């Protein structure tokens, strides 16, 4: 078989990472884009983990057509039952059940004997078959598991009906040659392995998640579990865009293997995730970083102009990297906006179009040229996020500053239904307004990172603020966009705070599962 299936776990393993939690609506937006990207399976969440997770999985199962919709479940009847209920509305469904098979996990986390684990694995797969034809079984911490026991568990899981066997490198311990050898071992030692697809799920603790996944593919794995921008527990998971492009660019090496991914949607998907989670990718990130196609040195520039293949192994168009970025201006009409939105992959109802067109006109009046990034920012800020119930809403603020004035800011905001006002001074106008916000809220988050940059290259550009904060042990990122630098900062700061506050309740609901040591 020369097809490699792409199993996207951005909304499950990716979302588990600090600072990346998403609401059900945000997950749906991501899932719709993942369907456009052409992934084969969307792991939409862990239905039994919380009410929010359950809702997100069932929302995606009802709304997203195309990919298989999957929910994770521990090898427990109650988890499997909830996963089954959550994915029920999907056209194509899968339950992904797992239990750890390494000695260290069985002894200290599960407190179960190998025999009990084997029995539990069989029962879980059999039970999951009641809810979905496709059942995936994972041997958690497979790379640190005793080989003969691992083979036995896999064999029994397949006998019980598993159609996909996933081999996770849960703690990012493997190295490529050794991981490839493990896949060979499974192929040669599990007698019924031809009845299932071998999948791999690699974490990036030593920066080898992509290399390990590709080594496994070269040796027979035909499903790769990965996430957009490589987000995930700790150092993250294998990055989807890197796996897909490596298979495409090095088809010669991989013997013609291919995926069903439309690579032209990679850049857009990466940026949508950033927008939704308030995160960012480093500029030198492979495939989707801002510098991935930038040639700075004269020699490189000369070569690329003469023939792009001198220094580019893939073209920016292949991954949907925007080449010309100016798209619309203040004379552009509703029709032009609608066409542009369609080109960008968005479709809106007529009444939403009216509201969006008004917002667009207001922005185009403030700046001469409107870029794709501006339009995306507008859609996100004014549509997607507005639908959510956020704990903090800034009603208005005022800042006085000048070379002979002590920067002073006053803010009026609503915090969980209560109106509050505060004034503060600071080193600069941004510092003053942030201090005023903190005072009004009575919250003192630690600012771990803060940057502001122009989204596009003009003095009338929209400014984008990006922040990472820590509030009572909860880390969150935030992002704010506006033509006014101070407003962009206020939006970013409040965005991060809202995410931290929303995340706190989410964490509480997961606490009980964490105590069992199984999430
Ligand atoms: O890393 C891991 O082992 C997992 C499993 C639940 C597949 O995420
Ligand atoms: Zn994982």
Short mmCIF file of C-alpha atoms in Angstrom, two decimals, residues 12-511:
data_model
loop_
_atom_site.label_atom_id
_atom_site.label_comp_id
_atom_site.label_asym_id
_atom_site.label_seq_id
_atom_site.Cartn_x
_atom_site.Cartn_y
_atom_site.Cartn_z
CA UNK A 12 -6.52 16.19 21.39
CA UNK A 13 -2.80 15.75 22.12
CA UNK A 14 -2.08 19.25 20.79
CA UNK A 15 -4.78 20.83 22.87
CA UNK A 16 -3.47 19.06 26.00
CA UNK A 17 -0.34 21.28 25.92
CA UNK A 18 -0.22 24.29 28.26
CA UNK A 19 -1.53 27.44 26.57
CA UNK A 20 -3.31 25.64 23.73
CA UNK A 21 -6.75 24.91 25.12
CA UNK A 22 -9.62 25.70 22.75
CA UNK A 23 -13.33 26.12 23.15
CA UNK A 24 -15.73 23.86 21.25
CA UNK A 25 -16.37 26.61 18.67
CA UNK A 26 -12.65 27.16 18.14
CA UNK A 27 -12.10 23.43 17.77
CA UNK A 28 -14.85 23.30 15.19
CA UNK A 29 -13.20 26.06 13.14
CA UNK A 30 -9.94 24.12 13.26
CA UNK A 31 -11.64 20.85 12.36
CA UNK A 32 -13.35 22.41 9.32
CA UNK A 33 -9.95 23.63 8.13
CA UNK A 34 -8.37 20.21 8.80
CA UNK A 35 -11.07 18.69 6.59
CA UNK A 36 -10.14 21.17 3.84
CA UNK A 37 -6.51 20.25 4.34
CA UNK A 38 -7.47 16.66 3.59
CA UNK A 39 -6.37 14.80 6.71
CA UNK A 40 -7.76 11.26 6.96
CA UNK A 41 -8.65 11.20 10.65
CA UNK A 42 -9.39 14.01 13.10
CA UNK A 43 -8.91 13.08 16.74
CA UNK A 44 -11.40 15.63 18.00
CA UNK A 45 -10.76 15.18 21.72
CA UNK A 46 -11.02 12.94 24.72
CA UNK A 47 -14.79 12.78 25.26
CA UNK A 48 -14.66 11.52 28.85
CA UNK A 49 -12.10 14.10 30.01
CA UNK A 50 -14.59 16.92 30.58
CA UNK A 51 -18.00 18.24 29.57
CA UNK A 52 -16.25 20.69 27.22
CA UNK A 53 -14.32 17.88 25.52
CA UNK A 54 -17.48 15.83 25.07
CA UNK A 55 -19.31 18.80 23.53
CA UNK A 56 -16.44 19.60 21.20
CA UNK A 57 -16.20 16.01 19.93
CA UNK A 58 -19.92 15.75 19.29
CA UNK A 59 -20.07 19.18 17.64
CA UNK A 60 -17.27 18.19 15.26
CA UNK A 61 -18.88 14.78 14.67
CA UNK A 62 -22.12 16.51 13.60
CA UNK A 63 -20.60 19.29 11.49
CA UNK A 64 -17.44 18.02 9.83
CA UNK A 65 -17.76 15.86 6.74
CA UNK A 66 -14.97 13.96 5.02
CA UNK A 67 -12.40 12.75 7.55
CA UNK A 68 -13.04 10.00 10.07
CA UNK A 69 -13.92 11.56 13.45
CA UNK A 70 -12.24 9.94 16.40
CA UNK A 71 -12.34 10.23 20.17
CA UNK A 72 -9.71 9.01 22.59
CA UNK A 73 -10.79 6.74 25.48
CA UNK A 74 -8.91 4.97 28.21
CA UNK A 75 -9.43 1.20 28.29
CA UNK A 76 -12.47 1.68 30.52
CA UNK A 77 -16.12 1.02 29.71
CA UNK A 78 -17.28 4.45 30.87
CA UNK A 79 -14.68 6.26 28.72
CA UNK A 80 -15.47 4.13 25.68
CA UNK A 81 -19.18 4.63 26.11
CA UNK A 82 -18.77 8.43 26.23
CA UNK A 83 -16.45 8.37 23.23
CA UNK A 84 -19.06 6.29 21.38
CA UNK A 85 -21.84 8.73 22.23
CA UNK A 86 -19.78 11.76 21.25
CA UNK A 87 -18.80 10.43 17.82
CA UNK A 88 -22.25 8.95 17.09
CA UNK A 89 -23.35 11.75 14.70
CA UNK A 90 -20.28 11.35 12.47
CA UNK A 91 -20.51 9.85 8.99
CA UNK A 92 -17.29 7.91 9.63
CA UNK A 93 -16.26 7.16 13.19
CA UNK A 94 -13.39 5.70 15.17
CA UNK A 95 -12.69 5.01 18.83
CA UNK A 96 -9.07 5.19 19.91
CA UNK A 97 -8.54 3.28 23.12
CA UNK A 98 -5.25 2.91 24.95
CA UNK A 99 -3.48 1.37 27.91
CA UNK A 100 0.17 1.49 28.94
CA UNK A 101 2.34 -1.56 28.31
CA UNK A 102 5.71 -0.53 29.74
CA UNK A 103 6.80 -1.96 33.06
CA UNK A 104 7.24 1.47 34.63
CA UNK A 105 3.74 2.60 33.65
CA UNK A 106 2.06 -0.67 34.61
CA UNK A 107 3.76 -0.80 37.99
CA UNK A 108 3.66 2.83 39.12
CA UNK A 109 0.81 4.42 37.20
CA UNK A 110 -1.73 1.70 36.58
CA UNK A 111 -0.71 -0.59 39.46
CA UNK A 112 -1.73 -3.52 37.29
CA UNK A 113 0.02 -6.75 36.39
CA UNK A 114 0.85 -7.47 32.72
CA UNK A 115 -1.89 -10.15 32.69
CA UNK A 116 -4.46 -7.63 33.89
CA UNK A 117 -3.32 -5.10 31.26
CA UNK A 118 -3.64 -7.72 28.52
CA UNK A 119 -7.14 -8.64 29.67
CA UNK A 120 -8.17 -4.98 29.91
CA UNK A 121 -6.85 -4.26 26.42
CA UNK A 122 -8.89 -7.12 24.89
CA UNK A 123 -12.07 -6.12 26.73
CA UNK A 124 -11.67 -2.47 25.73
CA UNK A 125 -11.31 -3.24 22.04
CA UNK A 126 -14.25 -5.67 22.11
CA UNK A 127 -16.42 -3.11 23.88
CA UNK A 128 -15.36 -0.28 21.52
CA UNK A 129 -16.49 -2.40 18.55
CA UNK A 130 -20.09 -1.89 19.76
CA UNK A 131 -19.80 1.80 18.95
CA UNK A 132 -17.57 1.99 15.88
CA UNK A 133 -16.34 -0.28 13.10
CA UNK A 134 -12.96 1.36 13.24
CA UNK A 135 -11.19 0.74 16.52
CA UNK A 136 -7.65 1.93 17.10
CA UNK A 137 -5.64 0.49 19.95
CA UNK A 138 -2.53 2.16 21.41
CA UNK A 139 0.10 0.54 23.63
CA UNK A 140 1.07 3.63 25.58
CA UNK A 141 4.83 3.96 26.16
CA UNK A 142 5.41 1.24 23.54
CA UNK A 143 9.04 2.21 22.99
CA UNK A 144 9.89 1.39 26.62
CA UNK A 145 7.81 -1.79 26.71
CA UNK A 146 9.19 -5.28 26.93
CA UNK A 147 9.09 -6.58 23.34
CA UNK A 148 7.44 -9.99 23.77
CA UNK A 149 4.73 -8.53 25.95
CA UNK A 150 4.13 -5.73 23.45
CA UNK A 151 3.77 -8.23 20.60
CA UNK A 152 1.31 -10.31 22.65
CA UNK A 153 -0.87 -7.29 23.49
CA UNK A 154 -0.92 -6.23 19.83
CA UNK A 155 -1.86 -9.73 18.69
CA UNK A 156 -4.74 -9.95 21.19
CA UNK A 157 -5.97 -6.45 20.36
CA UNK A 158 -6.18 -7.38 16.68
CA UNK A 159 -8.00 -10.63 17.54
CA UNK A 160 -10.47 -8.56 19.55
CA UNK A 161 -11.16 -6.40 16.49
CA UNK A 162 -8.67 -3.52 16.40
CA UNK A 163 -8.24 -2.23 12.85
CA UNK A 164 -5.36 0.13 13.62
CA UNK A 165 -2.48 -0.56 16.01
CA UNK A 166 -0.74 2.56 17.20
CA UNK A 167 2.83 2.51 18.51
CA UNK A 168 3.38 5.63 20.59
CA UNK A 169 6.78 6.93 21.59
CA UNK A 170 4.99 8.54 24.51
CA UNK A 171 8.01 10.16 26.14
CA UNK A 172 10.04 10.89 23.01
CA UNK A 173 12.65 8.28 23.95
CA UNK A 174 13.26 6.57 20.62
CA UNK A 175 15.89 7.25 17.97
CA UNK A 176 15.09 6.66 14.29
CA UNK A 177 17.03 3.44 13.58
CA UNK A 178 15.82 1.81 16.77
CA UNK A 179 12.21 2.86 16.13
CA UNK A 180 12.37 1.47 12.58
CA UNK A 181 13.68 -1.77 14.05
CA UNK A 182 10.73 -1.89 16.47
CA UNK A 183 8.31 -1.60 13.54
CA UNK A 184 10.17 -4.41 11.74
CA UNK A 185 9.98 -6.47 14.94
CA UNK A 186 6.20 -6.00 15.10
CA UNK A 187 5.78 -6.95 11.45
CA UNK A 188 7.88 -10.09 11.89
CA UNK A 189 6.63 -11.23 15.29
CA UNK A 190 2.91 -10.45 15.47
CA UNK A 191 1.25 -13.23 13.42
CA UNK A 192 -1.97 -11.34 12.55
CA UNK A 193 -0.39 -7.90 11.98
CA UNK A 194 -1.48 -7.92 8.31
CA UNK A 195 -5.08 -7.48 9.56
CA UNK A 196 -4.34 -4.02 10.93
CA UNK A 197 -2.71 -0.78 9.87
CA UNK A 198 0.43 0.10 11.82
CA UNK A 199 0.32 3.65 13.11
CA UNK A 200 2.99 5.70 14.90
CA UNK A 201 2.65 8.55 17.37
CA UNK A 202 5.94 10.25 18.26
CA UNK A 203 6.71 12.93 20.82
CA UNK A 204 9.48 15.43 20.34
CA UNK A 205 11.32 15.42 23.66
CA UNK A 206 14.67 14.99 21.92
CA UNK A 207 13.67 16.72 18.68
CA UNK A 208 13.28 13.44 16.78
CA UNK A 209 9.50 13.03 16.46
CA UNK A 210 9.42 13.68 12.71
CA UNK A 211 12.56 11.63 12.03
CA UNK A 212 11.21 8.72 14.07
CA UNK A 213 7.83 8.83 12.31
CA UNK A 214 9.46 8.87 8.88
CA UNK A 215 11.79 6.00 9.78
CA UNK A 216 8.70 4.00 10.80
CA UNK A 217 6.94 4.84 7.54
CA UNK A 218 9.97 3.70 5.58
CA UNK A 219 9.64 0.35 7.41
CA UNK A 220 5.94 -0.22 6.95
CA UNK A 221 3.89 2.10 9.19
CA UNK A 222 0.99 3.48 7.16
CA UNK A 223 -0.60 5.93 9.57
CA UNK A 224 1.20 8.85 11.18
CA UNK A 225 -0.26 10.71 14.14
CA UNK A 226 0.82 14.32 14.13
CA UNK A 227 -0.25 17.88 14.90
CA UNK A 228 -0.25 21.23 13.16
CA UNK A 229 2.89 23.21 14.08
CA UNK A 230 3.97 20.18 16.15
CA UNK A 231 2.02 21.27 19.23
CA UNK A 232 1.40 18.67 21.94
CA UNK A 233 2.29 17.44 25.42
CA UNK A 234 5.66 18.82 26.67
CA UNK A 235 7.95 19.32 23.63
CA UNK A 236 5.07 18.46 21.31
CA UNK A 237 4.20 15.84 18.70
CA UNK A 238 5.52 15.23 15.19
CA UNK A 239 4.66 18.24 13.02
CA UNK A 240 2.09 17.35 10.36
CA UNK A 241 3.39 19.86 7.82
CA UNK A 242 6.93 18.44 8.08
CA UNK A 243 5.81 14.81 7.70
CA UNK A 244 3.62 15.59 4.71
CA UNK A 245 6.21 17.72 2.91
CA UNK A 246 9.03 15.26 3.59
CA UNK A 247 6.98 12.49 1.97
CA UNK A 248 6.16 14.76 -0.96
CA UNK A 249 9.59 16.30 -1.55
CA UNK A 250 11.45 12.99 -1.02
CA UNK A 251 9.04 10.73 -2.91
CA UNK A 252 12.13 9.26 -4.53
CA UNK A 253 13.45 8.07 -1.16
CA UNK A 254 10.08 6.93 0.19
CA UNK A 255 9.31 4.82 -2.85
CA UNK A 256 6.37 6.86 -4.10
CA UNK A 257 4.44 6.91 -0.83
CA UNK A 258 1.90 9.70 -0.67
CA UNK A 259 -0.74 11.29 1.57
CA UNK A 260 -4.14 12.74 0.72
CA UNK A 261 -3.20 16.18 2.08
CA UNK A 262 -3.69 19.28 -0.06
CA UNK A 263 -0.35 20.86 0.81
CA UNK A 264 -1.51 24.29 -0.42
CA UNK A 265 -3.64 24.51 2.71
CA UNK A 266 -0.71 23.94 5.10
CA UNK A 267 0.26 27.56 5.68
CA UNK A 268 -3.34 28.66 6.20
CA UNK A 269 -3.99 25.84 8.66
CA UNK A 270 -0.84 26.69 10.61
CA UNK A 271 -1.84 30.34 10.85
CA UNK A 272 -5.43 29.55 11.80
CA UNK A 273 -4.13 27.52 14.74
CA UNK A 274 -1.91 30.45 15.81
CA UNK A 275 -4.83 32.82 15.57
CA UNK A 276 -7.16 30.56 17.52
CA UNK A 277 -4.74 29.69 20.31
CA UNK A 278 -2.89 33.01 20.47
CA UNK A 279 0.35 31.13 19.83
CA UNK A 280 3.01 31.59 17.18
CA UNK A 281 5.56 29.55 15.25
CA UNK A 282 9.20 30.54 15.37
CA UNK A 283 10.33 32.33 12.17
CA UNK A 284 12.76 29.53 11.25
CA UNK A 285 10.16 26.75 11.65
CA UNK A 286 10.37 24.23 8.79
CA UNK A 287 7.68 24.56 6.09
CA UNK A 288 5.48 27.24 7.70
CA UNK A 289 7.84 29.66 9.51
CA UNK A 290 7.97 33.25 8.25
CA UNK A 291 11.57 32.73 7.12
CA UNK A 292 11.03 29.33 5.52
CA UNK A 293 11.27 30.88 2.05
CA UNK A 294 13.21 34.06 2.83
CA UNK A 295 16.63 34.38 1.22
CA UNK A 296 18.78 36.94 2.94
CA UNK A 297 22.29 36.48 1.61
CA UNK A 298 23.24 37.91 -1.81
CA UNK A 299 24.53 34.57 -3.10
CA UNK A 300 21.27 32.82 -2.23
CA UNK A 301 19.14 35.63 -3.67
CA UNK A 302 21.09 35.55 -6.90
CA UNK A 303 20.73 31.76 -7.17
CA UNK A 304 17.00 31.78 -6.44
CA UNK A 305 16.39 34.49 -9.04
CA UNK A 306 18.30 32.49 -11.64
CA UNK A 307 16.49 29.26 -10.71
CA UNK A 308 14.45 28.78 -7.49
CA UNK A 309 15.57 25.14 -7.30
CA UNK A 310 19.12 26.29 -6.42
CA UNK A 311 18.08 26.96 -2.82
CA UNK A 312 14.43 25.92 -2.57
CA UNK A 313 13.50 22.24 -2.35
CA UNK A 314 9.81 23.13 -2.33
CA UNK A 315 8.07 26.22 -3.62
CA UNK A 316 6.18 28.66 -1.40
CA UNK A 317 3.08 27.97 -3.52
CA UNK A 318 3.30 24.24 -2.68
CA UNK A 319 2.47 25.00 0.94
CA UNK A 320 0.19 27.98 0.25
CA UNK A 321 2.69 30.58 1.43
CA UNK A 322 1.25 33.95 0.36
CA UNK A 323 3.40 35.56 -2.37
CA UNK A 324 1.60 38.82 -3.07
CA UNK A 325 0.00 40.01 0.07
CA UNK A 326 -1.93 43.15 -0.89
CA UNK A 327 -5.46 42.10 -1.64
CA UNK A 328 -8.01 44.85 -1.26
CA UNK A 329 -8.32 48.59 -0.69
CA UNK A 330 -10.89 51.16 0.33
CA UNK A 331 -12.43 51.20 -3.14
CA UNK A 332 -13.03 47.48 -3.15
CA UNK A 333 -16.68 46.54 -3.07
CA UNK A 334 -18.71 43.85 -1.38
CA UNK A 335 -18.32 41.55 -4.36
CA UNK A 336 -14.51 41.79 -4.27
CA UNK A 337 -14.51 41.07 -0.55
CA UNK A 338 -16.80 38.10 -1.02
CA UNK A 339 -14.59 36.69 -3.78
CA UNK A 340 -11.49 37.16 -1.69
CA UNK A 341 -13.08 35.42 1.27
CA UNK A 342 -14.06 32.51 -0.94
CA UNK A 343 -10.50 32.29 -2.25
CA UNK A 344 -9.29 32.24 1.35
CA UNK A 345 -11.68 29.39 2.11
CA UNK A 346 -14.29 31.26 4.17
CA UNK A 347 -18.01 31.25 3.54
CA UNK A 348 -20.41 33.51 5.41
CA UNK A 349 -24.16 33.87 5.59
CA UNK A 350 -25.52 37.04 3.90
CA UNK A 351 -26.30 38.74 7.22
CA UNK A 352 -22.76 38.05 8.45
CA UNK A 353 -21.41 39.40 5.16
CA UNK A 354 -23.17 42.73 5.84
CA UNK A 355 -21.50 43.02 9.23
CA UNK A 356 -18.15 41.91 7.88
CA UNK A 357 -18.30 44.34 4.97
CA UNK A 358 -18.97 47.21 7.37
CA UNK A 359 -15.94 46.21 9.47
CA UNK A 360 -13.84 45.87 6.35
CA UNK A 361 -14.82 49.35 5.14
CA UNK A 362 -13.96 50.86 8.52
CA UNK A 363 -10.54 49.19 8.40
CA UNK A 364 -9.92 50.17 4.75
CA UNK A 365 -10.68 53.78 5.68
CA UNK A 366 -7.92 53.65 8.29
CA UNK A 367 -5.33 51.97 6.08
CA UNK A 368 -4.71 52.18 2.34
CA UNK A 369 -4.12 48.53 1.61
CA UNK A 370 -5.82 45.60 3.23
CA UNK A 371 -3.84 42.34 3.31
CA UNK A 372 -4.97 38.74 3.72
CA UNK A 373 -3.60 38.83 7.27
CA UNK A 374 -5.81 41.87 8.00
CA UNK A 375 -8.89 40.08 6.74
CA UNK A 376 -8.09 36.96 8.71
CA UNK A 377 -7.53 39.05 11.84
CA UNK A 378 -10.85 40.79 11.32
CA UNK A 379 -12.74 37.55 10.92
CA UNK A 380 -11.14 36.06 13.96
CA UNK A 381 -11.39 39.09 16.27
CA UNK A 382 -14.89 40.12 15.28
CA UNK A 383 -16.62 36.86 14.55
CA UNK A 384 -15.09 33.78 16.07
CA UNK A 385 -14.01 35.16 19.42
CA UNK A 386 -17.02 37.39 19.82
CA UNK A 387 -19.29 34.38 20.04
CA UNK A 388 -17.65 33.30 23.28
CA UNK A 389 -18.55 34.20 26.81
CA UNK A 390 -15.37 35.83 28.04
CA UNK A 391 -14.85 36.73 31.70
CA UNK A 392 -13.26 40.14 30.95
CA UNK A 393 -14.62 42.74 28.55
CA UNK A 394 -12.90 46.12 28.19
CA UNK A 395 -15.57 48.81 27.85
CA UNK A 396 -13.18 51.72 27.20
CA UNK A 397 -9.84 53.14 28.09
CA UNK A 398 -7.97 56.40 27.78
CA UNK A 399 -4.22 57.02 27.75
CA UNK A 400 -2.32 60.30 28.10
CA UNK A 401 1.28 60.38 27.02
CA UNK A 402 3.94 62.74 25.58
CA UNK A 403 7.63 63.54 25.98
CA UNK A 404 6.91 65.75 29.02
CA UNK A 405 4.03 63.76 30.49
CA UNK A 406 4.04 60.81 32.85
CA UNK A 407 2.12 58.19 30.84
CA UNK A 408 -1.23 57.68 32.60
CA UNK A 409 -4.06 55.31 31.69
CA UNK A 410 -7.64 54.87 32.88
CA UNK A 411 -9.63 51.77 32.05
CA UNK A 412 -13.26 50.80 32.47
CA UNK A 413 -14.03 47.12 32.17
CA UNK A 414 -16.51 44.44 33.02
CA UNK A 415 -15.18 41.48 35.00
CA UNK A 416 -17.64 38.61 35.38
CA UNK A 417 -20.59 40.98 35.19
CA UNK A 418 -19.17 43.66 37.48
CA UNK A 419 -18.08 47.08 36.19
CA UNK A 420 -14.68 48.28 37.45
CA UNK A 421 -12.50 51.35 36.86
CA UNK A 422 -8.83 52.06 37.64
CA UNK A 423 -6.08 54.52 36.80
CA UNK A 424 -2.33 53.87 36.74
CA UNK A 425 0.91 55.37 35.53
CA UNK A 426 3.74 53.55 33.80
CA UNK A 427 7.08 53.76 32.01
CA UNK A 428 5.28 54.16 28.71
CA UNK A 429 1.67 54.18 27.47
CA UNK A 430 1.50 50.38 27.06
CA UNK A 431 2.94 49.83 30.54
CA UNK A 432 0.43 52.33 32.00
CA UNK A 433 -2.59 50.70 30.41
CA UNK A 434 -1.49 47.17 31.40
CA UNK A 435 -0.99 48.34 35.00
CA UNK A 436 -4.44 49.97 34.99
CA UNK A 437 -5.99 46.73 33.70
CA UNK A 438 -4.29 44.70 36.43
CA UNK A 439 -5.42 47.15 39.09
CA UNK A 440 -9.04 47.08 37.92
CA UNK A 441 -9.06 43.29 37.82
CA UNK A 442 -7.13 42.72 41.02
CA UNK A 443 -5.03 40.17 39.12
CA UNK A 444 -1.27 40.13 38.79
CA UNK A 445 -0.24 37.73 36.05
CA UNK A 446 3.45 37.18 35.39
CA UNK A 447 4.34 38.48 31.91
CA UNK A 448 6.62 35.83 30.39
CA UNK A 449 6.84 37.18 26.88
CA UNK A 450 5.56 40.26 25.11
CA UNK A 451 6.17 41.50 21.57
CA UNK A 452 4.53 43.86 19.14
CA UNK A 453 5.07 43.81 15.40
CA UNK A 454 3.54 45.36 12.31
CA UNK A 455 1.51 42.79 10.38
CA UNK A 456 2.28 44.43 7.06
CA UNK A 457 5.09 46.76 5.94
CA UNK A 458 3.62 50.29 6.22
CA UNK A 459 3.24 52.97 8.89
CA UNK A 460 -0.54 52.51 8.74
CA UNK A 461 -0.11 48.75 9.28
CA UNK A 462 -2.10 46.83 11.83
CA UNK A 463 -0.02 46.12 14.91
CA UNK A 464 -0.08 42.62 16.36
CA UNK A 465 0.73 42.00 20.00
CA UNK A 466 1.67 38.53 21.24
CA UNK A 467 1.95 37.71 24.91
CA UNK A 468 2.54 34.76 27.16
CA UNK A 469 1.38 35.12 30.76
CA UNK A 470 1.17 32.96 33.83
CA UNK A 471 -1.76 33.39 36.16
CA UNK A 472 -1.79 31.33 39.35
CA UNK A 473 0.18 28.53 37.72
CA UNK A 474 -1.79 28.58 34.47
CA UNK A 475 0.07 29.60 31.35
CA UNK A 476 -1.74 31.21 28.41
CA UNK A 477 -0.88 33.06 25.24
CA UNK A 478 -2.76 36.01 23.84
CA UNK A 479 -2.88 37.97 20.65
CA UNK A 480 -4.38 41.32 19.73
CA UNK A 481 -4.57 43.17 16.42
CA UNK A 482 -5.40 46.79 15.71
CA UNK A 483 -4.06 49.77 13.76
CA UNK A 484 -3.47 51.35 17.18
CA UNK A 485 -0.49 49.85 19.04
CA UNK A 486 -2.00 50.47 22.48
CA UNK A 487 -5.31 48.90 21.52
CA UNK A 488 -3.49 45.90 20.07
CA UNK A 489 -1.64 45.52 23.39
CA UNK A 490 -4.82 45.82 25.45
CA UNK A 491 -6.55 43.23 23.26
CA UNK A 492 -3.59 40.83 23.50
CA UNK A 493 -3.30 41.15 27.26
CA UNK A 494 -7.02 40.67 27.86
CA UNK A 495 -7.08 37.80 25.37
CA UNK A 496 -4.32 36.01 27.33
CA UNK A 497 -6.08 36.66 30.64
CA UNK A 498 -9.42 35.39 29.32
CA UNK A 499 -7.75 32.23 28.04
CA UNK A 500 -6.01 31.70 31.40
CA UNK A 501 -9.29 32.15 33.30
CA UNK A 502 -11.21 29.84 30.94
CA UNK A 503 -8.40 27.31 31.11
CA UNK A 504 -8.50 27.25 34.90
CA UNK A 505 -11.99 25.77 34.95
CA UNK A 506 -11.01 23.30 32.24
CA UNK A 507 -8.01 22.16 34.30
CA UNK A 508 -10.17 21.67 37.36
CA UNK A 509 -12.46 19.35 35.44
CA UNK A 510 -9.42 17.32 34.33
CA UNK A 511 -7.88 17.22 37.78
#
